[in-house]
Every structure is written in C-alpha cells, then in structure tokens.
Short mmCIF file of C-alpha atoms in Angstrom, two decimals:
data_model
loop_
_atom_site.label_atom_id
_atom_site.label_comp_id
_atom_site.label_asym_id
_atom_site.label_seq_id
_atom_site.Cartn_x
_atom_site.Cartn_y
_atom_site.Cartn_z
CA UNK A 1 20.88 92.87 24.78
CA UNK A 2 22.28 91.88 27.91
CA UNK A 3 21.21 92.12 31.83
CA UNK A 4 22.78 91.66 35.23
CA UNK A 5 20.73 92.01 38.39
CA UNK A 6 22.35 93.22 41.50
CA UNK A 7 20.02 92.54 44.89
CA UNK A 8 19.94 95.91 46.88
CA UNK A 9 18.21 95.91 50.71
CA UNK A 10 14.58 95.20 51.31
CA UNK A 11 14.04 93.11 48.93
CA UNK A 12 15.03 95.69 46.46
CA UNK A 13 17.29 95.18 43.15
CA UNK A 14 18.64 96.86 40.19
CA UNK A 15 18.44 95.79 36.67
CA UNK A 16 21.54 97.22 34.26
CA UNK A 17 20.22 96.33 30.79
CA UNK A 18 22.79 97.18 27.92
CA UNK A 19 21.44 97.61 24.58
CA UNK A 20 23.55 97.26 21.54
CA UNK A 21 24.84 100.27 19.44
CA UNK A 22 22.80 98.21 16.18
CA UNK A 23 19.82 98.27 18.48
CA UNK A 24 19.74 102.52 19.73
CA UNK A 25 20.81 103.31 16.13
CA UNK A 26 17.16 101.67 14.82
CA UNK A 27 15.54 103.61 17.89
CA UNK A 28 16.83 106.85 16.43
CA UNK A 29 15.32 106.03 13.29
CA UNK A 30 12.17 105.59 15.14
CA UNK A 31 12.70 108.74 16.76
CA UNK A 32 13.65 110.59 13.57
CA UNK A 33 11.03 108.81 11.29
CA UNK A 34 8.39 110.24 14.57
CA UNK A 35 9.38 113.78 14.55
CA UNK A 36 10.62 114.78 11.17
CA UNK A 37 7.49 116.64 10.20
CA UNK A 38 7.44 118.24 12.85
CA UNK A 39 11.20 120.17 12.19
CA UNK A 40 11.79 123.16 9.71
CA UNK A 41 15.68 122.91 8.27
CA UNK A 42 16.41 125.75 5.77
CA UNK A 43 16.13 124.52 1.94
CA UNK A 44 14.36 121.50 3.19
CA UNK A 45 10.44 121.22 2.81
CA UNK A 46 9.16 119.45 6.15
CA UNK A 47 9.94 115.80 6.65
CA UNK A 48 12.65 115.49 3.66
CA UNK A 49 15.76 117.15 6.44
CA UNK A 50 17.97 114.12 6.79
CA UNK A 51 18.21 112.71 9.95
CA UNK A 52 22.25 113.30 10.38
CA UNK A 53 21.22 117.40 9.17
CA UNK A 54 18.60 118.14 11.75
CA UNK A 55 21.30 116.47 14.73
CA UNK A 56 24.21 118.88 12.93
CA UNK A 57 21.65 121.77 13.63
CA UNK A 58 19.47 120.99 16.63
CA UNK A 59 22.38 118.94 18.42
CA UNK A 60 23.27 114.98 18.25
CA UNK A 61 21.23 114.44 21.65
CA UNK A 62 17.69 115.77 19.76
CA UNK A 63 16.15 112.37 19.26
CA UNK A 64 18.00 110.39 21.58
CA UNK A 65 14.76 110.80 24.21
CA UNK A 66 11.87 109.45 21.95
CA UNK A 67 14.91 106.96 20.85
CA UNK A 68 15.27 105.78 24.60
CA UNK A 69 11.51 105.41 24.90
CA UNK A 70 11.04 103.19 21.82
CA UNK A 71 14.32 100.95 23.06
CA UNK A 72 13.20 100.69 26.53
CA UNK A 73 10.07 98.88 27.14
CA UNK A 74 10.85 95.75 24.96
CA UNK A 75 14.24 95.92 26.62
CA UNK A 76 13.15 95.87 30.37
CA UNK A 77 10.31 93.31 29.49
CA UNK A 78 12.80 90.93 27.88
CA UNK A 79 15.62 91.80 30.97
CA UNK A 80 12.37 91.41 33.32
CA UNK A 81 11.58 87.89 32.44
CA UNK A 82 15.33 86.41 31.87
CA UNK A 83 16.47 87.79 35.33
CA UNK A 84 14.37 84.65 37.08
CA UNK A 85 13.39 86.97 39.84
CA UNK A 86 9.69 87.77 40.31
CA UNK A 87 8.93 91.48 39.87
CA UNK A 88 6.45 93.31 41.83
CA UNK A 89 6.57 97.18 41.02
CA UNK A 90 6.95 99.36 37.94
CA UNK A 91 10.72 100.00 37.05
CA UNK A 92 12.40 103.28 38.05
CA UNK A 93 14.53 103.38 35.11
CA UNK A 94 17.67 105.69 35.17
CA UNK A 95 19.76 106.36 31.55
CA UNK A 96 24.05 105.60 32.36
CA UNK A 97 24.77 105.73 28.82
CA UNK A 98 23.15 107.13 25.62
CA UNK A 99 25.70 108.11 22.31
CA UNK A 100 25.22 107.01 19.00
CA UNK A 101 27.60 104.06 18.63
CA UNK A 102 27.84 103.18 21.69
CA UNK A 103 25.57 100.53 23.43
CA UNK A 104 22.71 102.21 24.97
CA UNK A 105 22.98 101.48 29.21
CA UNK A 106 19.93 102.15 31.47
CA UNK A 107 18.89 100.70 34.67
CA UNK A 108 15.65 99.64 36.37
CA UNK A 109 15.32 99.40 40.04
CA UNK A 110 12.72 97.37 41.39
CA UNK A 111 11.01 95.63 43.89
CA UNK A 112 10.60 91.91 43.80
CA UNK A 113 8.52 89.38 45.09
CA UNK A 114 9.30 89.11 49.08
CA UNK A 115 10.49 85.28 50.82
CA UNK A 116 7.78 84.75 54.20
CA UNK A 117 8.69 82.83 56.87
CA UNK A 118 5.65 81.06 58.07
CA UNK A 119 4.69 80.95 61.96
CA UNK A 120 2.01 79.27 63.80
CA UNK A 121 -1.04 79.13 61.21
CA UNK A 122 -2.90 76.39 62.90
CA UNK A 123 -4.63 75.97 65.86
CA UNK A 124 -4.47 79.67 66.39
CA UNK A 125 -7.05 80.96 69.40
CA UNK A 126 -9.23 83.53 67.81
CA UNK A 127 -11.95 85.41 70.04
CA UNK A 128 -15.46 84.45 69.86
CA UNK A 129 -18.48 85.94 67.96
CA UNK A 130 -21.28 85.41 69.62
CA UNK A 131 -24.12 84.73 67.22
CA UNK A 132 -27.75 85.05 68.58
CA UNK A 133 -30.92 86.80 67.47
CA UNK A 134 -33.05 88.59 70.00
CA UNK A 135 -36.80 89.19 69.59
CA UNK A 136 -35.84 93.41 69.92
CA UNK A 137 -34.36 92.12 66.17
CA UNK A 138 -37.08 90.67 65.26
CA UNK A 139 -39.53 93.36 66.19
CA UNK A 140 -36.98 95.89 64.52
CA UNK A 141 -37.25 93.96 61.57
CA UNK A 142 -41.09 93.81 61.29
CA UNK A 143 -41.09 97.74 61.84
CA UNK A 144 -38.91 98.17 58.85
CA UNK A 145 -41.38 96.43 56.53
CA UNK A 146 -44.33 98.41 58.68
CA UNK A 147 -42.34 101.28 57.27
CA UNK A 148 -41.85 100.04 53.87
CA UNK A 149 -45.93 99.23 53.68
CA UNK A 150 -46.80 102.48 55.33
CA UNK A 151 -49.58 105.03 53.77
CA UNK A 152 -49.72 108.94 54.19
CA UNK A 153 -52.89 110.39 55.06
CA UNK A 154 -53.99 113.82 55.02
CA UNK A 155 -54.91 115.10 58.41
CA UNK A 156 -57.77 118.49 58.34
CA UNK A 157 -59.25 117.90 61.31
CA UNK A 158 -56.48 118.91 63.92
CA UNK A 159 -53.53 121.15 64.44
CA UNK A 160 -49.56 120.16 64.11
CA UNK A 161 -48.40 117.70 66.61
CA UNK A 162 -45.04 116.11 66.96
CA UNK A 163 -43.92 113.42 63.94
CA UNK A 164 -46.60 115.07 61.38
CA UNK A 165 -45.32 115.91 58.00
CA UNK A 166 -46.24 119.01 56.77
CA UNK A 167 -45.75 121.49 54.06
CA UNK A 168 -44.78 125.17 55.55
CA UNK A 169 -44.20 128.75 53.84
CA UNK A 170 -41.94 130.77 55.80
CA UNK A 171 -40.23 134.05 55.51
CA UNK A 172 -36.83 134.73 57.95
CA UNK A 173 -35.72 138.57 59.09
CA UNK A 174 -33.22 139.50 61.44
CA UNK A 175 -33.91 142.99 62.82
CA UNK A 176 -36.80 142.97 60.87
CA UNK A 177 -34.58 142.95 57.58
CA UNK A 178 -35.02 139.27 55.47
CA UNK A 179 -31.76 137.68 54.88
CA UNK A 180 -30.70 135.17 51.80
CA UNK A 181 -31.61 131.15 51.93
CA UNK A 182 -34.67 132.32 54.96
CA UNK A 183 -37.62 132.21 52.49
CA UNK A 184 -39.61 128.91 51.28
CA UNK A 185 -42.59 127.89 50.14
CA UNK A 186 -44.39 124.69 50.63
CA UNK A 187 -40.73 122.87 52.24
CA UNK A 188 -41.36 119.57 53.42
CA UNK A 189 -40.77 119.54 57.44
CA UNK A 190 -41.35 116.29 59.60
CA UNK A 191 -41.77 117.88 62.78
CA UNK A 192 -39.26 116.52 65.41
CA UNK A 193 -36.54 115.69 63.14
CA UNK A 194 -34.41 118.58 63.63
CA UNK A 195 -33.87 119.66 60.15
CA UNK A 196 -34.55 123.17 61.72
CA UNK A 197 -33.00 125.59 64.26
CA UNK A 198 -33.34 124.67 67.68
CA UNK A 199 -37.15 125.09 68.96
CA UNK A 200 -38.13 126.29 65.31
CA UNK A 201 -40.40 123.04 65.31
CA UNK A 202 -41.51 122.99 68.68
CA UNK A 203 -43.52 126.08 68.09
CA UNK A 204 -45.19 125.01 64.93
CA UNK A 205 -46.58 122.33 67.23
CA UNK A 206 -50.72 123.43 67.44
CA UNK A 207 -50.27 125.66 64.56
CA UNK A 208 -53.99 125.19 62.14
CA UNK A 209 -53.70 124.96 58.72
CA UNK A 210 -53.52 128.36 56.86
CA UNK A 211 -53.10 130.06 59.98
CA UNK A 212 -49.84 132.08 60.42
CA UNK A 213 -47.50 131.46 63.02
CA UNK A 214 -44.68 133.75 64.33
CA UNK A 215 -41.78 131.67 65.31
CA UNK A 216 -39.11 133.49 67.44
CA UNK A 217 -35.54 131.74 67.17
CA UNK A 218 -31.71 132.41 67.91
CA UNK A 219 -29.21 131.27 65.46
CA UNK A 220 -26.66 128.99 67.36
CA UNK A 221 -23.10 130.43 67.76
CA UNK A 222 -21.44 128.26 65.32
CA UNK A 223 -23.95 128.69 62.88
CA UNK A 224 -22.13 127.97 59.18
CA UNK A 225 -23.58 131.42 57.99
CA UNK A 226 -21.30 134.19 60.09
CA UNK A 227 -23.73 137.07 59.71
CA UNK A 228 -26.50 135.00 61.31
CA UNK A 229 -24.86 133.22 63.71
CA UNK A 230 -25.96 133.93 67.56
CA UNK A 231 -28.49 136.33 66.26
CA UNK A 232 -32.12 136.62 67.13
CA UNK A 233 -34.90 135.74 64.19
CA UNK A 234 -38.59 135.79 63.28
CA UNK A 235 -40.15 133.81 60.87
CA UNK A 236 -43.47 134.23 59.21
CA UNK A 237 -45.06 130.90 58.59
CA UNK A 238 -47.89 129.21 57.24
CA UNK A 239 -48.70 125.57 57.56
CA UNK A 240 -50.42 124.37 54.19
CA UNK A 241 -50.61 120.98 54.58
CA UNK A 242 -50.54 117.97 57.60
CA UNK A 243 -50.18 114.40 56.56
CA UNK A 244 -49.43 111.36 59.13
CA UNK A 245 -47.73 108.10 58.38
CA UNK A 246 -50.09 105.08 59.13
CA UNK A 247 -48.51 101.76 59.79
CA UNK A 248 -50.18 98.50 59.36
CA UNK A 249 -50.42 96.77 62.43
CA UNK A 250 -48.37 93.87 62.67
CA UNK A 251 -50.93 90.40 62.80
CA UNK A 252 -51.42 87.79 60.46
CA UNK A 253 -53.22 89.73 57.90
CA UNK A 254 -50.09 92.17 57.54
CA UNK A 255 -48.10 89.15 57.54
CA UNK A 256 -50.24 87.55 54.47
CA UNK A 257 -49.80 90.70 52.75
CA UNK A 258 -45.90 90.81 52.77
CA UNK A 259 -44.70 87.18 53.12
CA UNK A 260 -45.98 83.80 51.97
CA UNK A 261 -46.87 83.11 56.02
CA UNK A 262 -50.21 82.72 57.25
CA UNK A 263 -49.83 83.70 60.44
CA UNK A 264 -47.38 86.93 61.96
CA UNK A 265 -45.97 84.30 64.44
CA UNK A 266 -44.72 82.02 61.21
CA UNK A 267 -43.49 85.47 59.60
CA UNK A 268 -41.24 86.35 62.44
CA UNK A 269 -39.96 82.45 62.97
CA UNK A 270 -38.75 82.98 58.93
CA UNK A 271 -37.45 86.50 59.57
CA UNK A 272 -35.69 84.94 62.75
CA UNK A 273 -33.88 82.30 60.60
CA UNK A 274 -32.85 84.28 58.00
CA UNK A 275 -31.28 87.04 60.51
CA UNK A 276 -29.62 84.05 61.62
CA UNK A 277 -28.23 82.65 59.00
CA UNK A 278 -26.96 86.36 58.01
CA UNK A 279 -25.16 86.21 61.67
CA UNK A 280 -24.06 83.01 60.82
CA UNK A 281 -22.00 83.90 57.81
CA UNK A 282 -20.86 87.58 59.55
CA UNK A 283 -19.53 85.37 62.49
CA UNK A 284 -17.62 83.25 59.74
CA UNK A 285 -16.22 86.18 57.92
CA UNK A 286 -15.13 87.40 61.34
CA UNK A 287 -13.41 84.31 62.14
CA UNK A 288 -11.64 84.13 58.87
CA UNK A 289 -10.22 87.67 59.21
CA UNK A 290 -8.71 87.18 63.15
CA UNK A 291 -7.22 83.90 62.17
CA UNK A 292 -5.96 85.23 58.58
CA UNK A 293 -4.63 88.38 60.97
CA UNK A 294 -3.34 86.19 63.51
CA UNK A 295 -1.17 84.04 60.90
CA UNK A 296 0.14 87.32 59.31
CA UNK A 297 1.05 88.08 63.17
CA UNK A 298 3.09 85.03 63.58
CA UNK A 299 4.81 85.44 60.23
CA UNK A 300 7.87 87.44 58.97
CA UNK A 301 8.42 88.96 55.79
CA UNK A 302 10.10 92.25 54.33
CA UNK A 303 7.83 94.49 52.15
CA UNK A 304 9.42 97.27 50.05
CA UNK A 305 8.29 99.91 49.58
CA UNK A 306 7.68 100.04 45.86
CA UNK A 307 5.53 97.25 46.38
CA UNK A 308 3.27 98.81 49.04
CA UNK A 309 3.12 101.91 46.31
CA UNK A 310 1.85 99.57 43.66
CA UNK A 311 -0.65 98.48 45.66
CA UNK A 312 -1.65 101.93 46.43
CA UNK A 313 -1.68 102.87 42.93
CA UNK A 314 -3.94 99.62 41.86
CA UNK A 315 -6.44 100.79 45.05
CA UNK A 316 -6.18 104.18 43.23
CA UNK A 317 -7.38 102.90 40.33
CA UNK A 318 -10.22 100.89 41.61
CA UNK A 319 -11.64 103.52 43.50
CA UNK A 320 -11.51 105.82 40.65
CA UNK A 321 -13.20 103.60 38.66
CA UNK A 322 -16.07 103.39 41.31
CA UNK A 323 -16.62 107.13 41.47
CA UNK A 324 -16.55 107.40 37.58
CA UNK A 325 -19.27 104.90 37.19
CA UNK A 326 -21.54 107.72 39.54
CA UNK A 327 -20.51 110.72 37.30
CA UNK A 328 -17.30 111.97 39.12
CA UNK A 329 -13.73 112.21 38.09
CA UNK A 330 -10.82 111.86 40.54
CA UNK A 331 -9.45 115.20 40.17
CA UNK A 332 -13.37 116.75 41.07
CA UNK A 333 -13.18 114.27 44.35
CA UNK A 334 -9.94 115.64 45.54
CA UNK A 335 -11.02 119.01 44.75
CA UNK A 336 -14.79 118.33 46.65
CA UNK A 337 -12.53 116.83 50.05
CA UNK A 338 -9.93 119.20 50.05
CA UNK A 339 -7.58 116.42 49.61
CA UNK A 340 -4.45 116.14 47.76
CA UNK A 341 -3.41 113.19 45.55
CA UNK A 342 -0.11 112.49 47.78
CA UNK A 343 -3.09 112.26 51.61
CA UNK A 344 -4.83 110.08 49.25
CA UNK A 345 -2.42 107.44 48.58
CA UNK A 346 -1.02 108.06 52.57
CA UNK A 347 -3.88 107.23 53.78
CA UNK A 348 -4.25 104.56 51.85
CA UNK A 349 -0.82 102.81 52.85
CA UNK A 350 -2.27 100.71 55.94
CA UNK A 351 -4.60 99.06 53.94
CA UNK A 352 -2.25 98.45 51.32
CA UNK A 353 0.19 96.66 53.27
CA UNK A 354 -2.26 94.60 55.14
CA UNK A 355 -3.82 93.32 51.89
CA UNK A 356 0.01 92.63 50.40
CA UNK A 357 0.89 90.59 53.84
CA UNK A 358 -2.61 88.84 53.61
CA UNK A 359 -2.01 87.45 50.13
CA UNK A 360 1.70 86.60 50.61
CA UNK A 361 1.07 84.81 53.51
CA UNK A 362 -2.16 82.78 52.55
CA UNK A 363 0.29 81.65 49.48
CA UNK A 364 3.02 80.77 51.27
CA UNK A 365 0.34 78.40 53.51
CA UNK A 366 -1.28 76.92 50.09
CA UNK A 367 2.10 75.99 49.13
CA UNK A 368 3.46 74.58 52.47
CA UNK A 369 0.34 72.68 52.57
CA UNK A 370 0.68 71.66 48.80
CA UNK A 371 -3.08 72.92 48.20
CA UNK A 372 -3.53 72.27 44.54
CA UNK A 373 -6.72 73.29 43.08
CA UNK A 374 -8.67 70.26 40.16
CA UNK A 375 -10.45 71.42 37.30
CA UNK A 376 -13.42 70.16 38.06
CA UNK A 377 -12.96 73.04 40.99
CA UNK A 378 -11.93 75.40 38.51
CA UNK A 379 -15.22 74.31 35.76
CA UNK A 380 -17.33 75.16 39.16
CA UNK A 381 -15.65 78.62 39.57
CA UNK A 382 -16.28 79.25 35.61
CA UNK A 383 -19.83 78.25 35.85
CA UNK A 384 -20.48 80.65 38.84
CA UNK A 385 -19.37 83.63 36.86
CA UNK A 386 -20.84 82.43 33.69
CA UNK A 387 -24.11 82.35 35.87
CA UNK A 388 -23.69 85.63 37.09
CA UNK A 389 -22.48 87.25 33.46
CA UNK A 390 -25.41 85.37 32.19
CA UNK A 391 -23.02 83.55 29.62
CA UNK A 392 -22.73 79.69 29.15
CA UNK A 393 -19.73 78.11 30.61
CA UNK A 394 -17.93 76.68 27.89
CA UNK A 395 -18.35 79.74 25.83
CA UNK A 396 -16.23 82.50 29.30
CA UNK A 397 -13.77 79.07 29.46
CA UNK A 398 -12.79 79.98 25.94
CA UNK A 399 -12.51 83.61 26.27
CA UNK A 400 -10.48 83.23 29.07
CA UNK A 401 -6.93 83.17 28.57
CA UNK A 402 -3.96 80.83 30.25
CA UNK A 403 -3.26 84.01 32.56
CA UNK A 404 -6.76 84.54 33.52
CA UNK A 405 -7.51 80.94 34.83
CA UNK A 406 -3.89 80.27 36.02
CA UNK A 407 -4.92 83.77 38.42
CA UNK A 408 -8.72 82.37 39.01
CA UNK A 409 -6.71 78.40 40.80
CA UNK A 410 -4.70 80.68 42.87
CA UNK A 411 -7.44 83.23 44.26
CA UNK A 412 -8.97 79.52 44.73
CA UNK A 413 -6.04 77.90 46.61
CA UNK A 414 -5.54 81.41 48.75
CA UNK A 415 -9.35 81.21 49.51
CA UNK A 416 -8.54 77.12 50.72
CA UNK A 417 -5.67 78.25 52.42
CA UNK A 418 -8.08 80.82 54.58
CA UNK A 419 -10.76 78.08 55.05
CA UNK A 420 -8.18 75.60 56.85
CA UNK A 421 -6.76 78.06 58.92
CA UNK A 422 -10.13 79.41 59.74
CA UNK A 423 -11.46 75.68 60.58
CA UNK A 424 -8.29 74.69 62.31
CA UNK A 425 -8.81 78.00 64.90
CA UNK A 426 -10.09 77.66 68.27
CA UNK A 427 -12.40 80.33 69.45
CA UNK A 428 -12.44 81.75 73.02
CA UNK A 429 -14.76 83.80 74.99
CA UNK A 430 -14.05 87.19 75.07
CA UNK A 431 -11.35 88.19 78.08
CA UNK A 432 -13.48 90.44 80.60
CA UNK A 433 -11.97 94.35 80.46
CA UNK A 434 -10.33 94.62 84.00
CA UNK A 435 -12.46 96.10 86.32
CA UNK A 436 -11.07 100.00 87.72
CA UNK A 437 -10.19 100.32 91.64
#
C-alpha cells in the first residue's frame, strides 16, 4: 500500500491510497466467500458457483463493492496514521480505480487538525459580575421551604375564594349543544391560576360546596379548537371539594423543624452563605467563559468545515443518547418538533464551532505556556471518578487504557489553561447604556 497527501484550502487535504492488485484480489475473495450463498448459477447448488463463473454471468464488477469495503478501512487507517498529519473528520472516500489486476486507487478527503495563532490571552478586561445576596433572596428562599413543609386542609365552612384548590364537575355547551373535551368530573382547579378560560374562575369565586354554578364564558379568538373559538359558552358546575394550603410561619420553631438552627435568624444567616457561595462559583464560571471568549476573540484560526460537521454529529449523538435514556428515539423527537434532521444539525452549527475554537485555543495556550500535568494530578482526577463510580482507585487506573488517561492530562491541562487566563483577567464595572436625547 502506498499514500500521498496533497493539502487542499481550509485546512482541507486529500489522501490517494493505492492498494496493490495482490491486496483487491484477497478482497474479492472476501467478497465472493460473503455472497456466494446468496447466488443461484445453473448446474451449481448454492455456494459451490466458482467465483470466476458467477463474474462471467453477473459481470466482473459484481463483487468489486463488498471487495472495496473489506480493502478500505484497514487501508485509510494505515494511510491515516503514516501521513503525519492529524485528522479531524471522517474520510469522504471516492473510488479512481477498481479492476482485477490492477492496484485498487481510492481517495479520502479530509479535514485536519487546524494551526491557531494565539493573541492577547492575558490580562484580558472582562466585565464584572456583581455577586451579592439580598434579604428579598433570602425571604424567597425561606418561602420555598414554607412551600415544601406546607399542609392541605379541607375547608367546609365557607365558599370558594381566590388561591383555594378545589375539585369541580362541569359540563360545557355552546348553543345549548355539549361539545367534545367540555365535560369533567372532580378536575383539580387552583382558583387564580388561569388554567381556565378567561373569567371561568372568577365566577366560581363564592360558589358553596354542592351547589351548582352557571358560568357564562366566550372562547378567545385564537382559541386552538376552531369550532369553539370566539364563541359564547355555559358551563354547569359543581364544586365538590375546597382545600387551602397552610404554611408554617417562618420563626425559630419552623426553623428547628427544617435545619439544624435554633433560631430562624441563624437559619437565614446559613441560607445567606450558602446562596453566596452558589453566586460565588456562578460569578467564577462567568468569568471563565468572557475571558475563554475573549482569548478565542483575539485569536486566528481556520476551521473546515468537515470538522464543524463532526462536531455536530458527536452533539447529535449525545443528545440522542439523553432523550433515549427518558424513553424517546431521535426519529419520534424530530417527528414530535416538526423538525428535520438537516434544522437539527443547522442549528446546531454555532455551538459547534464555538466549542471547536474553545478547545483549540485553550491547547494552543497549555502548550505556549508548557502546562504539563504530574501524576500525582492525574491519581487525584482518578480518585474523583472512582469516588463518584463508587470504585477504588487503583482498580478504574487499571481499566483505563493509555488513550483514556493520555485524554483525562489534556482535559486537565485545557481546564489549567482556562484557570490562568481566568486569574490573569481584570474585571471592570459594567459600561453604563448611553442615555437617549
């Protein structure tokens, strides 16, 4: 086998791989030794034709597909990692040549592996993020777990009012003839939500229990149902049941109940802190992604586009994955969105090329700044995942492979690439918007 690579624009090039005549002849054996049961040759049971009688009837060029496609992968794989480029999309393989007895020529355009030429990376002025908890957050906070340690009670001793929960039969007609979907019985309704057509709630407000109420509405105009829409309704209804929500009220006994604080004052001084510390860490992540984006900014590189596709197709792939795992194939998505494969992967271009700039950037710094990650670091790293797969250490170490923890020091040098950027940045206030004439 032999190779020559010939660089084409944007960081494209094109591999011609010739494979010797020896070499095609043994994938047409493959071919033929693949398919022979599956041909019927006159005075031949099925699988004894010889291969040189089923070509003289079904043409030479019969197995010279599944012949290419048994020569080619080993070929390109071997071509791939002699041609000292590094490769960074699938092939698009074209056939130039395919006859028995000659060499078999194909070739493989790809993308490969684009040069950056670093900018400013340090020092960069990134805008501030303010980071400050106010007591509105704090209250908010303490509602939630009011919420969270609520009770319902059942209320018999009053009529609807505004935020009950109640259970309500009801029975829709327009024209005094009932229409589909406008008939329940005991549906859940939190009065005040607007789950309902505009002032259907409002006049259940005062309604008693098991008295009926007539409720006079008008369908809006864009109603989703055509034959309804802008139309005049009654409904029948009957309220069965009224419950309330009761909060605890927020002191130091609700505070001993939900926290290991005496007092509510302690309580909201921990909730406080930990808000903070939350802020803390967004305000970080923020920092890290305008100086990251800033670097990229002041950088130059040439993407092709094969790459950006391969990153589309790996995002494909993860978030297929993701919807599997909840019961949904990616065919039943597209068809539930009204999307088509070919929007899916456009819309998912941006992204892709802002994650491919990211990483070649952030490796280009780690190696201008010679950022070499220990083992020690890397025993840390293995231990954290070990942790989290509930594994021991030594035991992931040795199921990991050369590839796996060569890939685990780089993620590892990017990530210490983004955390000297990010400390080297120096934030500024926010530029006031310019005030209209």
């Amino acid at each position: 086998m032999s190779a020559q690579l010939e660089k084409l624009e944007k960081n494209m090039a094109k591999l011609t791989i010739e494979v010797s005549a020896e070499e095609f002849i043994s994938g047409l054996e493959k071919a033929y030794q693949k398919n022979k049961n599956k041909i019927s040759i006159p005075g031949f049971r099925k699988g004894k034709a010889p291969r040189k009688m089923i070509e003289k009837m079904y043409g030479a060029g019969i197995f010279y597909e599944d012949a290419a496609n048994a020569v080619i992968p080993g070929a390109y794989s071997k071509a791939a990692a002699e041609c000292g480029e590094e490769i960074v999309s699938r092939p698009s393989i074209d056939v130039v040549q395919i006859e028995e007895g000659k060499p078999f020529i194909f070739t493989a355009e790809v993308a490969l592996k684009p040069a950056v030429t670093l900018g400013e990376y340090k020092g960069l002025e990134v805008e501030k993020t303010e980071v400050a908890v106010s007591e509105e957050e704090v209250d908010k906070a303490v509602d939630k777990e009011r919420e969270n340690n609520s009770r319902m009670l059942d209320v018999d001793d009053r009529p609807v009012a505004s935020g009950d929960m109640i259970k309500l039969d009801f029975e829709g007609s327009v024209d005094g003839v009932p229409f589909e979907g406008g008939k329940g019985t005991d549906y859940p309704l939190t009065i005040g939500s607007g789950s309902f057509i505009p002032g259907f709630e409002d006049q259940l407000i005062g309604a008693e229990i098991g008295a009926e109420v007539e409720v006079n509405v008008t369908f809006p105009e864009e109603y989703h149902a055509k034959e309804l829409a802008g139309k005049p309704a009654v409904f029948k209804c009957k309220v069965n049941e009224i419950k309330v929500k009761e909060l605890p009220e927020a002191d130091d006994e609700f505070a001993q109940d939900v926290s290991e604080f005496n007092t509510l004052a302690e309580y909201k001084d921990d909730i406080r802190s930990k808000l903070l510390e939350k802020k803390t860490a967004d305000a970080r992540r923020q920092k890290e992604n305008k100086a990251v984006a800033k670097a990229v900014e002041n950088a130059s590189m040439e993407i092709p586009d094969a790459m950006v596709m391969e990153q589309v197709q790996r995002m494909t792939d993860d978030f297929t994955r993701r919807i599997e795992s909840q019961g949904i194939s990616y065919e039943q998505y597209l068809q539930f969105t009204g999307a088509t494969a070919a929007q899916m992967a456009e819309q998912m271009k941006p992204e892709a090329l802002k994650r491919i700039q990211n990483s070649l950037v952030l490796e280009a710094i780690a190696k201008a700044e010679n950022i070499e990650v220990p083992e020690e670091k890397l025993d840390a790293e293995i231990e954290k995942m070990a942790a989290a797969y509930k594994m021991e250490a030594a035991k992931l170490k040795e199921l990991m492979g050369d590839y796996e923890k060569e890939q685990m020091k780089n993620d590892l040098a990017i990530q210490a690439a983004v955390d000297m950027i990010t400390d080297a940045a120096v934030e500024v206030e926010k530029a006031e918007e310019p005030k209209a004439e």
